[in-house]
mmCIF file of the C-alpha atoms, coordinates in Angstrom:
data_MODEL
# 
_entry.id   MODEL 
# 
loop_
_atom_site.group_PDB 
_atom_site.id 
_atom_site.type_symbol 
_atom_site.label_atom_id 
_atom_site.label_alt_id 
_atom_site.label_comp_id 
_atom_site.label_asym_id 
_atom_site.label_entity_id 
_atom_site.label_seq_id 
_atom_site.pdbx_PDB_ins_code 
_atom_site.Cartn_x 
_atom_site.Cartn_y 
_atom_site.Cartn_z 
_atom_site.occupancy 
_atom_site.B_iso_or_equiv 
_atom_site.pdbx_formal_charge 
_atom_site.auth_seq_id 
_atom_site.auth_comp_id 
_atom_site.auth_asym_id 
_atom_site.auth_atom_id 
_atom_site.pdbx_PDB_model_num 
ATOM 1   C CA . UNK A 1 1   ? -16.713 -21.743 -1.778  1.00 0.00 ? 1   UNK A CA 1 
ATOM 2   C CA . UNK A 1 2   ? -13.721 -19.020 -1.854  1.00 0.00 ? 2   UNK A CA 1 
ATOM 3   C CA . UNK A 1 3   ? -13.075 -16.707 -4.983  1.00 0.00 ? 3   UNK A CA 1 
ATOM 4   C CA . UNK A 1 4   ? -9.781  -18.725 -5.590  1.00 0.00 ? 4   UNK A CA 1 
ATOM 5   C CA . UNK A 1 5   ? -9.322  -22.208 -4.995  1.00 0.00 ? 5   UNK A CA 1 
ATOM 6   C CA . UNK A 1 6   ? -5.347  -21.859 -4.638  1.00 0.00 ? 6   UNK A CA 1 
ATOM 7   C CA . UNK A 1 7   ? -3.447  -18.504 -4.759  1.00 0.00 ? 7   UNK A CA 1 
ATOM 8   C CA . UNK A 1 8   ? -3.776  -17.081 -8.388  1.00 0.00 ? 8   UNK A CA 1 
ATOM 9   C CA . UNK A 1 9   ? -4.165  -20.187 -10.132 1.00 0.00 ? 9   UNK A CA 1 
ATOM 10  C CA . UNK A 1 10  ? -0.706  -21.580 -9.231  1.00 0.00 ? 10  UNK A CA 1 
ATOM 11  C CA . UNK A 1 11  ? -0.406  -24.734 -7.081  1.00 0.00 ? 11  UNK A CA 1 
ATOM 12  C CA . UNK A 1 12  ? 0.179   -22.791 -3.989  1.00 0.00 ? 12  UNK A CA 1 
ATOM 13  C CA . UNK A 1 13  ? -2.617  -22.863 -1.573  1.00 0.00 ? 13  UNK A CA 1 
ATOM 14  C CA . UNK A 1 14  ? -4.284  -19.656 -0.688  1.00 0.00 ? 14  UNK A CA 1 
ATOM 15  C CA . UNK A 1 15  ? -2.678  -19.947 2.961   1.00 0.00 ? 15  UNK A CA 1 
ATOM 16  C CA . UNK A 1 16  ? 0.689   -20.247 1.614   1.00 0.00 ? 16  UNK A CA 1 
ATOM 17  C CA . UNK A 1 17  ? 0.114   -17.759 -0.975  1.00 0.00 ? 17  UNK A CA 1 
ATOM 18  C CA . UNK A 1 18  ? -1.097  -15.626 1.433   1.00 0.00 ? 18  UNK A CA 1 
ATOM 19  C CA . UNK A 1 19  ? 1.826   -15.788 4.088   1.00 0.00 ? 19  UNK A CA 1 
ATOM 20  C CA . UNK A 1 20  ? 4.254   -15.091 1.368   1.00 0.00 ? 20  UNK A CA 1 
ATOM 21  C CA . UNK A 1 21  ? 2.113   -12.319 -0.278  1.00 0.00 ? 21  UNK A CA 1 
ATOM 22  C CA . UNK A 1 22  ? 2.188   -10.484 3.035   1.00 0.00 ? 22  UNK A CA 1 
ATOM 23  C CA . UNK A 1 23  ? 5.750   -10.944 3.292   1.00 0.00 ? 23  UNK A CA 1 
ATOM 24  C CA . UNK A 1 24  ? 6.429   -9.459  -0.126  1.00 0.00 ? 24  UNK A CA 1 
ATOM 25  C CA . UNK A 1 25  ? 3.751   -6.690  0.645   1.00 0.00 ? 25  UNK A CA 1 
ATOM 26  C CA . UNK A 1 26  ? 5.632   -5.763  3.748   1.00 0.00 ? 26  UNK A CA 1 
ATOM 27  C CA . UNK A 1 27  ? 8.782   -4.876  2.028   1.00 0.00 ? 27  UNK A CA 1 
ATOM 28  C CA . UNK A 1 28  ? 7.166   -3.177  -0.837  1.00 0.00 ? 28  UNK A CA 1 
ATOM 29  C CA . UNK A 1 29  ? 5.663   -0.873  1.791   1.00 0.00 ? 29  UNK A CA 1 
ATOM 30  C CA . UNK A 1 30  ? 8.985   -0.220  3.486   1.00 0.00 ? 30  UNK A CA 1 
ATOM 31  C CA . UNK A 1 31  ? 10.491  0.543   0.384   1.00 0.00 ? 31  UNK A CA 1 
ATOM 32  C CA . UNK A 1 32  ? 7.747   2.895   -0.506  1.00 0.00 ? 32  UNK A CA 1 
ATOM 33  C CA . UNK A 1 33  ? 7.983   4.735   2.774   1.00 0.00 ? 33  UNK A CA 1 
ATOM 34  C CA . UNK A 1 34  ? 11.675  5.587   2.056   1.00 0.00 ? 34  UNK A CA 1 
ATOM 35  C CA . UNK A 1 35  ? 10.978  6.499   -1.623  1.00 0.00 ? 35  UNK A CA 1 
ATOM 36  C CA . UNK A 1 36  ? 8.355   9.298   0.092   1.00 0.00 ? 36  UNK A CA 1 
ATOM 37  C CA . UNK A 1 37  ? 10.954  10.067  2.354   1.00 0.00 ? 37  UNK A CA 1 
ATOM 38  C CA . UNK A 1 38  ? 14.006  10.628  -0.671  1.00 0.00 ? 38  UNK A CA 1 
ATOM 39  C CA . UNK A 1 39  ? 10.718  13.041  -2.109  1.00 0.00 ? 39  UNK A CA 1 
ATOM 40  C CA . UNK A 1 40  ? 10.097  15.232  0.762   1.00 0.00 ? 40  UNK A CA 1 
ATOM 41  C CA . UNK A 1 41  ? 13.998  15.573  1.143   1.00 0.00 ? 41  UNK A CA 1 
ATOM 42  C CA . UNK A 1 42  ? 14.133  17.007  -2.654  1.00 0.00 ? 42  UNK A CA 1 
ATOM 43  C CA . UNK A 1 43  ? 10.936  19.274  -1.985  1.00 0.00 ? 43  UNK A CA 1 
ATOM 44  C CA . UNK A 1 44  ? 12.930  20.662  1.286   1.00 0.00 ? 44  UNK A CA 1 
ATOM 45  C CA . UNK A 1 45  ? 15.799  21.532  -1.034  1.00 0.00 ? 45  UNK A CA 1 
ATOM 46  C CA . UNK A 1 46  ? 13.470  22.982  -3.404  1.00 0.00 ? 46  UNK A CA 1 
ATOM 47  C CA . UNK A 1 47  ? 11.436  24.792  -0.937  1.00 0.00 ? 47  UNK A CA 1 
ATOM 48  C CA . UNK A 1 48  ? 12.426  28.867  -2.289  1.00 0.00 ? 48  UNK A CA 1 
ATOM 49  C CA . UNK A 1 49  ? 11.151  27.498  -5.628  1.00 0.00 ? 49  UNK A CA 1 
ATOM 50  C CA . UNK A 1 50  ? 7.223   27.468  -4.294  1.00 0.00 ? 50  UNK A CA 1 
ATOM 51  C CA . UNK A 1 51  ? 4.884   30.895  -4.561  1.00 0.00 ? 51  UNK A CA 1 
ATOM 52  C CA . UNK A 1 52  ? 3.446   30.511  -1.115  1.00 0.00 ? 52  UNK A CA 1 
ATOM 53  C CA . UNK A 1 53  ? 4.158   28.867  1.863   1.00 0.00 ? 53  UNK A CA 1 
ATOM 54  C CA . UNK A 1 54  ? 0.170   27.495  2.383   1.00 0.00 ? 54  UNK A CA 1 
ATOM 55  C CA . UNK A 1 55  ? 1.023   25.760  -0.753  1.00 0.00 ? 55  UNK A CA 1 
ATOM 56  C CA . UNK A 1 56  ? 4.614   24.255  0.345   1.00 0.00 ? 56  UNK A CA 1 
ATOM 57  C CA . UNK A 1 57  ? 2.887   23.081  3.817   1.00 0.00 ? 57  UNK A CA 1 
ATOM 58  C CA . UNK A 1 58  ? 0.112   21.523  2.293   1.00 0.00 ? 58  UNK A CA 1 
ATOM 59  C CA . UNK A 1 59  ? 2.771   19.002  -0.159  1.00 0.00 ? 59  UNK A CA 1 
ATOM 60  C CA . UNK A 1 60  ? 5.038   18.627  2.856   1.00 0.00 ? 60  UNK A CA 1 
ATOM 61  C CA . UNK A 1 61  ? 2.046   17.160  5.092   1.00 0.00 ? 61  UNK A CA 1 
ATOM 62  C CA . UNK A 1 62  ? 0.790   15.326  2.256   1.00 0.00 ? 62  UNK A CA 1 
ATOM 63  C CA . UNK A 1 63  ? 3.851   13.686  1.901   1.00 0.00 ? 63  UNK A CA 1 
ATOM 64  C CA . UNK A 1 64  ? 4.293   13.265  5.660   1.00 0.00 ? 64  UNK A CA 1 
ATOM 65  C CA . UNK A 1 65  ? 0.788   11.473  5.240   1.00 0.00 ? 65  UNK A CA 1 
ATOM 66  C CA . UNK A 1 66  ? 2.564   9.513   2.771   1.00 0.00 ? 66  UNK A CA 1 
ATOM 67  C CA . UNK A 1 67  ? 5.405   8.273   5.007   1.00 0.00 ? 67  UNK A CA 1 
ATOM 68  C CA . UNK A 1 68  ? 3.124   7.674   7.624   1.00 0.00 ? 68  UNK A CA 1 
ATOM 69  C CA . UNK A 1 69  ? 0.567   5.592   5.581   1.00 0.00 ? 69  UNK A CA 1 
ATOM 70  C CA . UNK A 1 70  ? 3.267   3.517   3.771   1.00 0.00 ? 70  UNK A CA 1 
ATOM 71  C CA . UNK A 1 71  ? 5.932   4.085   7.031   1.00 0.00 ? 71  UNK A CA 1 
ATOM 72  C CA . UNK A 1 72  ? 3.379   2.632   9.922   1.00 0.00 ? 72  UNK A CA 1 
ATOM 73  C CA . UNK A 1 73  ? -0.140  1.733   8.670   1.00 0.00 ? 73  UNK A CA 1 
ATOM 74  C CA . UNK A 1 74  ? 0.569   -0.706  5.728   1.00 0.00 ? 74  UNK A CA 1 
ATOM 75  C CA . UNK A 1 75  ? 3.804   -2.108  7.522   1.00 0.00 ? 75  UNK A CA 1 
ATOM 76  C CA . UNK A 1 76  ? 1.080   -2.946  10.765  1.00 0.00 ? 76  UNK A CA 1 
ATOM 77  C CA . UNK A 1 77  ? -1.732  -3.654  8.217   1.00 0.00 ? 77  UNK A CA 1 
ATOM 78  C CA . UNK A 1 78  ? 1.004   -6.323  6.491   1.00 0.00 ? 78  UNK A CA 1 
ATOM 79  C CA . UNK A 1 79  ? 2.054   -8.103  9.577   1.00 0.00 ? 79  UNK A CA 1 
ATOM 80  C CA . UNK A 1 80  ? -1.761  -8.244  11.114  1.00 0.00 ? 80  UNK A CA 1 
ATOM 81  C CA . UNK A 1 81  ? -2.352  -10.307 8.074   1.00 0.00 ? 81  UNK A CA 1 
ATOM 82  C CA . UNK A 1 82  ? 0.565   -12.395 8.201   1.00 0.00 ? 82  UNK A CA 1 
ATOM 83  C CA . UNK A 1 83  ? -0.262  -13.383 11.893  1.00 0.00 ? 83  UNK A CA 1 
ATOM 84  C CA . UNK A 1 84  ? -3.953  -13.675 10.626  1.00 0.00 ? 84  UNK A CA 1 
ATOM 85  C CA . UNK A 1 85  ? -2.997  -16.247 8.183   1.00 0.00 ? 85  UNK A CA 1 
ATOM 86  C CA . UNK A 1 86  ? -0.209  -18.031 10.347  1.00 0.00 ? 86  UNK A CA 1 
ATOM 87  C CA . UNK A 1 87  ? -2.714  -18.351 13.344  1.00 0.00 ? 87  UNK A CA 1 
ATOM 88  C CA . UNK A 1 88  ? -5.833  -19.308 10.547  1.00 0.00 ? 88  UNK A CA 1 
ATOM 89  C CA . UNK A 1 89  ? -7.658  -16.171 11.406  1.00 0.00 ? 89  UNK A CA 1 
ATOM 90  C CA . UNK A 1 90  ? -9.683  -15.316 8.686   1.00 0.00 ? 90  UNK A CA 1 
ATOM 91  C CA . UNK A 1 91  ? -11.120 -11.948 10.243  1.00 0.00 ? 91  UNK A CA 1 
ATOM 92  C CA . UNK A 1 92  ? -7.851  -10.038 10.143  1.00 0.00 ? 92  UNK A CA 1 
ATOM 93  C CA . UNK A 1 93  ? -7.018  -10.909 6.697   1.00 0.00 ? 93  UNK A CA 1 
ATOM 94  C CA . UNK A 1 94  ? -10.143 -9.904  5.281   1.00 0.00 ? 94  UNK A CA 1 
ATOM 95  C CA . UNK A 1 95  ? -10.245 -6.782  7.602   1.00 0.00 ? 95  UNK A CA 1 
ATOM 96  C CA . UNK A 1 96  ? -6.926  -5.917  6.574   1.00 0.00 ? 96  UNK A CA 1 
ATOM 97  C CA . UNK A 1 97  ? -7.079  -6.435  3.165   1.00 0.00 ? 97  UNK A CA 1 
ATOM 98  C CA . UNK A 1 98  ? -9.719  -3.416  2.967   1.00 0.00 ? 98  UNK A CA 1 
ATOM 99  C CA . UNK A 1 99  ? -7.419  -1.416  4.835   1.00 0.00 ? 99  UNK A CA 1 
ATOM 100 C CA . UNK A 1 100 ? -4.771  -2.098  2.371   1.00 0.00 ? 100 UNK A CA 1 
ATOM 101 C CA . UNK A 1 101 ? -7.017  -0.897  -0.909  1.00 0.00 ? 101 UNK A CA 1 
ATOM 102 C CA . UNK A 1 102 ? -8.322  2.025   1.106   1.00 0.00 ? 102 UNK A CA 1 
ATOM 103 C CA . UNK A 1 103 ? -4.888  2.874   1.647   1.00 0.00 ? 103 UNK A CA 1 
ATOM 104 C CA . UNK A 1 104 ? -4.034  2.800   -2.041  1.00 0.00 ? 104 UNK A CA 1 
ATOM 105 C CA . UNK A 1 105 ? -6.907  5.038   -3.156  1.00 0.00 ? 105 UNK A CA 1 
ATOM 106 C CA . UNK A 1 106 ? -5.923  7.326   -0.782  1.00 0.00 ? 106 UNK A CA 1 
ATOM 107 C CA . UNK A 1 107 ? -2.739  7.335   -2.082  1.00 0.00 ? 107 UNK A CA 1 
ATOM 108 C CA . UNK A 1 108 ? -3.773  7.816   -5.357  1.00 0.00 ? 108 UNK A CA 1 
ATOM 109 C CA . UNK A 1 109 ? -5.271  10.807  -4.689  1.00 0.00 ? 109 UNK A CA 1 
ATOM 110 C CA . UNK A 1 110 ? -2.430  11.845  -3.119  1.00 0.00 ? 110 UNK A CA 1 
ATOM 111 C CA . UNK A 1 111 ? -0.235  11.246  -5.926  1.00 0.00 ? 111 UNK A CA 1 
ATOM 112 C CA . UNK A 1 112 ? -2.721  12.824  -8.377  1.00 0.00 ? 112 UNK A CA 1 
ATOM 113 C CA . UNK A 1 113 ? -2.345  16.179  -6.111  1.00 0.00 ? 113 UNK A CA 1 
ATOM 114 C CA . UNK A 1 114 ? 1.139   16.169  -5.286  1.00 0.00 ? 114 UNK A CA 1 
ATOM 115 C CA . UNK A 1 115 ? 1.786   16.154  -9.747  1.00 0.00 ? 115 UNK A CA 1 
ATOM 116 C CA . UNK A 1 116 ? -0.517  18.674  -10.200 1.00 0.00 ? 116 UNK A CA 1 
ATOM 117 C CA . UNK A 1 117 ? 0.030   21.348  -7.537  1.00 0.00 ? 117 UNK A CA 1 
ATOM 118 C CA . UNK A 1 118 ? 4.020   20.378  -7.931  1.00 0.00 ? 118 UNK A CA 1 
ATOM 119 C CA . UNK A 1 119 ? 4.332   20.554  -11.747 1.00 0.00 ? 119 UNK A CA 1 
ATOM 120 C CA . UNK A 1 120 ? 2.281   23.952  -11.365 1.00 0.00 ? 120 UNK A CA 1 
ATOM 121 C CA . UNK A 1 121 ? 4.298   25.199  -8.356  1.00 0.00 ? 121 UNK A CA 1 
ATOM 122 C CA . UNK A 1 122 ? 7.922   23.799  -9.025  1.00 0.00 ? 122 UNK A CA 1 
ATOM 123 C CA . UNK A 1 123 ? 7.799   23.885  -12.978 1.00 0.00 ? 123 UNK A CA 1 
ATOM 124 C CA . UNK A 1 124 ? 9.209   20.368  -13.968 1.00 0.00 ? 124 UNK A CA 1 
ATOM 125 C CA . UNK A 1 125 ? 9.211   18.064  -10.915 1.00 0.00 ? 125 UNK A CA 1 
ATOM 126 C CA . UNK A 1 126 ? 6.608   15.938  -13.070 1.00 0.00 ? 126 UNK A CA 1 
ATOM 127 C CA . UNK A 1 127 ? 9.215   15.480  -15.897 1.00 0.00 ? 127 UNK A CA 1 
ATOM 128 C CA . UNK A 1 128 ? 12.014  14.450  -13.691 1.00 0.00 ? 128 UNK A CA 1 
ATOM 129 C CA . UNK A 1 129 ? 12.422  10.891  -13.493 1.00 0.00 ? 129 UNK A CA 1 
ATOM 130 C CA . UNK A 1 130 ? 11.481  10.707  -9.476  1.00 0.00 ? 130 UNK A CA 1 
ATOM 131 C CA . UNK A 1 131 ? 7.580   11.983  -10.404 1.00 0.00 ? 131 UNK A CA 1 
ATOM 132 C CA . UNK A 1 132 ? 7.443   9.008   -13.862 1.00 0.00 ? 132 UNK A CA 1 
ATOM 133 C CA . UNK A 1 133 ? 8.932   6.268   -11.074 1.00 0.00 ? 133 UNK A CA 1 
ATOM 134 C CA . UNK A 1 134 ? 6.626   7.297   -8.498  1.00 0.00 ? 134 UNK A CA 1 
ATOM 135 C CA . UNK A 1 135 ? 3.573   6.824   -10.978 1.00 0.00 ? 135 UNK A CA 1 
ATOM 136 C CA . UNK A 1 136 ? 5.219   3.365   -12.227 1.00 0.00 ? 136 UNK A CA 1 
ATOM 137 C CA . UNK A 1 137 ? 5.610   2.148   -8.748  1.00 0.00 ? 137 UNK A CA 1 
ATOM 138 C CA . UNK A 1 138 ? 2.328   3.213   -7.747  1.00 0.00 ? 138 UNK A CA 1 
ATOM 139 C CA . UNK A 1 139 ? 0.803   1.474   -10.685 1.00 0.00 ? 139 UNK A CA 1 
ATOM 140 C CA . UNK A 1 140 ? 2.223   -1.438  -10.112 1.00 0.00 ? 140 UNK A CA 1 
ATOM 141 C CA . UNK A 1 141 ? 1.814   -1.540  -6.417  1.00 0.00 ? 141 UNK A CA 1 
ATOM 142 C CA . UNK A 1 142 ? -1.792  -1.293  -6.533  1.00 0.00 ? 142 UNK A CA 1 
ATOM 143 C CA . UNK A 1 143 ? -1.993  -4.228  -8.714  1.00 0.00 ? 143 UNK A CA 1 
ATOM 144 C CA . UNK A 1 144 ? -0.587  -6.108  -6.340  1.00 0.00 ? 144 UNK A CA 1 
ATOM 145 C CA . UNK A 1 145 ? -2.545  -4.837  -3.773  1.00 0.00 ? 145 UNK A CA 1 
ATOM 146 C CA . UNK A 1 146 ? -6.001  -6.300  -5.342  1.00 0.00 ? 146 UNK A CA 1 
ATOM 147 C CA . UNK A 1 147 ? -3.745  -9.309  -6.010  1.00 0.00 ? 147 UNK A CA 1 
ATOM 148 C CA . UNK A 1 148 ? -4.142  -9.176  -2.055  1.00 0.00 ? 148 UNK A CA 1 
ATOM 149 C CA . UNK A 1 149 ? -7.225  -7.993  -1.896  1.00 0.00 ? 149 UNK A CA 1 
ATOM 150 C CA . UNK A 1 150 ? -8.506  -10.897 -3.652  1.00 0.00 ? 150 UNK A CA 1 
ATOM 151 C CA . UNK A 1 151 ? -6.737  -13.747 -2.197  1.00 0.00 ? 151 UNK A CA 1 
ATOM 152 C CA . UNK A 1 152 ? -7.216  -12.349 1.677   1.00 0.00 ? 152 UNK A CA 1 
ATOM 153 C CA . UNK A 1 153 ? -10.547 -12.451 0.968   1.00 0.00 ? 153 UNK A CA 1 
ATOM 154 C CA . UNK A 1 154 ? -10.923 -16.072 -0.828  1.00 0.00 ? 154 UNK A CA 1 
ATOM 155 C CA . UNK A 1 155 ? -8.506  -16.928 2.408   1.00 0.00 ? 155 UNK A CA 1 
ATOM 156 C CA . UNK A 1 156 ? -11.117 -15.535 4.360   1.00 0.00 ? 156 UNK A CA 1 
ATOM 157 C CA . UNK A 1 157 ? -14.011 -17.996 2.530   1.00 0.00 ? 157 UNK A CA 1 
ATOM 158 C CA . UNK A 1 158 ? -11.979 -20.499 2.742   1.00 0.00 ? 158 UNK A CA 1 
ATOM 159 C CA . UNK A 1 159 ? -10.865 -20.684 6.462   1.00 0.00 ? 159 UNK A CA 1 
ATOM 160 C CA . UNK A 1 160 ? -14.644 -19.809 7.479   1.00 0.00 ? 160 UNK A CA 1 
ATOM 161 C CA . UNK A 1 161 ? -16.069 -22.458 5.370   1.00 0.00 ? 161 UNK A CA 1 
ATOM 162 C CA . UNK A 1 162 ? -14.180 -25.189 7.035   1.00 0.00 ? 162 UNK A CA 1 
ATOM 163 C CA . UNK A 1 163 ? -15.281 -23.866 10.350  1.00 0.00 ? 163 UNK A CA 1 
ATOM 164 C CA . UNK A 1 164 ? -12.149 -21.399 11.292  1.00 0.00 ? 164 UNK A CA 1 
ATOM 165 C CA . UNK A 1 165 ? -13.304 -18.746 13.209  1.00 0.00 ? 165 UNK A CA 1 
ATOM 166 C CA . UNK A 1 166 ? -11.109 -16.748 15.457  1.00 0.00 ? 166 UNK A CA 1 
ATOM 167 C CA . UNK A 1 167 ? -9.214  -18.858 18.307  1.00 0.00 ? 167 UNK A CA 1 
ATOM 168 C CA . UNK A 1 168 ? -10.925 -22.069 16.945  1.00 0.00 ? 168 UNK A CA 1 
ATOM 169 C CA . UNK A 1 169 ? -8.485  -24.498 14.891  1.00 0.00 ? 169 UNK A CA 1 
# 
């Protein structure tokens, strides 16, 4: 018996749901990546305002991290599990899925160290509106992302209790 029956109590079925989930999740992460990107750009033009440069490297590859994580992993990690519930492969989905929430704790922690060490290094880059929409987006995106959680893994019960294991339809 999956978590969900249908995708979050709608009358979409947790396939469907799933496929356009991943879709939606794909964008988001594009998005994302170029919203880390516009960031590092306004640290670069800030970069005489830091006291050290161990402290100005250590944002910059954080945010590279960032751009990475959002720019390659969770794009791959999004179309593994489209293709996982096109093909009715409930293995990638579910594997996925905890890639996914990994992925947005470790950004969390990112985000929780890049306002800290910024507001105490660049004196107001957590009051500007970029730092509050970063936190919003965030907030909301990892939401969603146990939204996906969730229904990758009732996809996953559901496809391997009707006897869907990979290659077998």
């Amino acid at each position: 018996m999956a978590i969900l029956d249908q995708h979050c109590f709608c009358c979409v079925s947790l396939r469907k749901g799933a496929l356009v989930s991943t879709i939606f999740f794909l964008l988001v992460a594009a998005a994302t990546a170029l919203l880390y990107v516009w960031g590092l750009l306004e640290l670069l033009q800030r970069e005489s305002s830091f006291d050290s440069s161990a402290q100005q490297t250590s944002i910059l590859v954080l945010t590279y991290i960032l751009i990475g994580l959002h720019g390659v992993v969770m794009i791959l990690a999004a179309i593994i599990m489209f293709i996982g519930a096109f093909c009715y492969s409930p293995g990638s989905a579910a594997f996925f899925s905890v890639v996914i929430a990994i992925g947005t704790v470790i950004e969390l922690g990112c985000i929780v160290y890049l306002g800290v060490i910024t507001e105490n290094q660049l004196q107001g880059l957590a009051s500007q509106p970029y730092f509050l929409f970063l936190v919003i987006w965030f907030a909301i995106r990892a939401i969603w992302n146990m939204h996906l959680v969730i229904t990758s893994w009732s996809l996953y019960q559901q496809l391997t209790s009707k006897g869907y294991l990979a290659g077998n339809r």
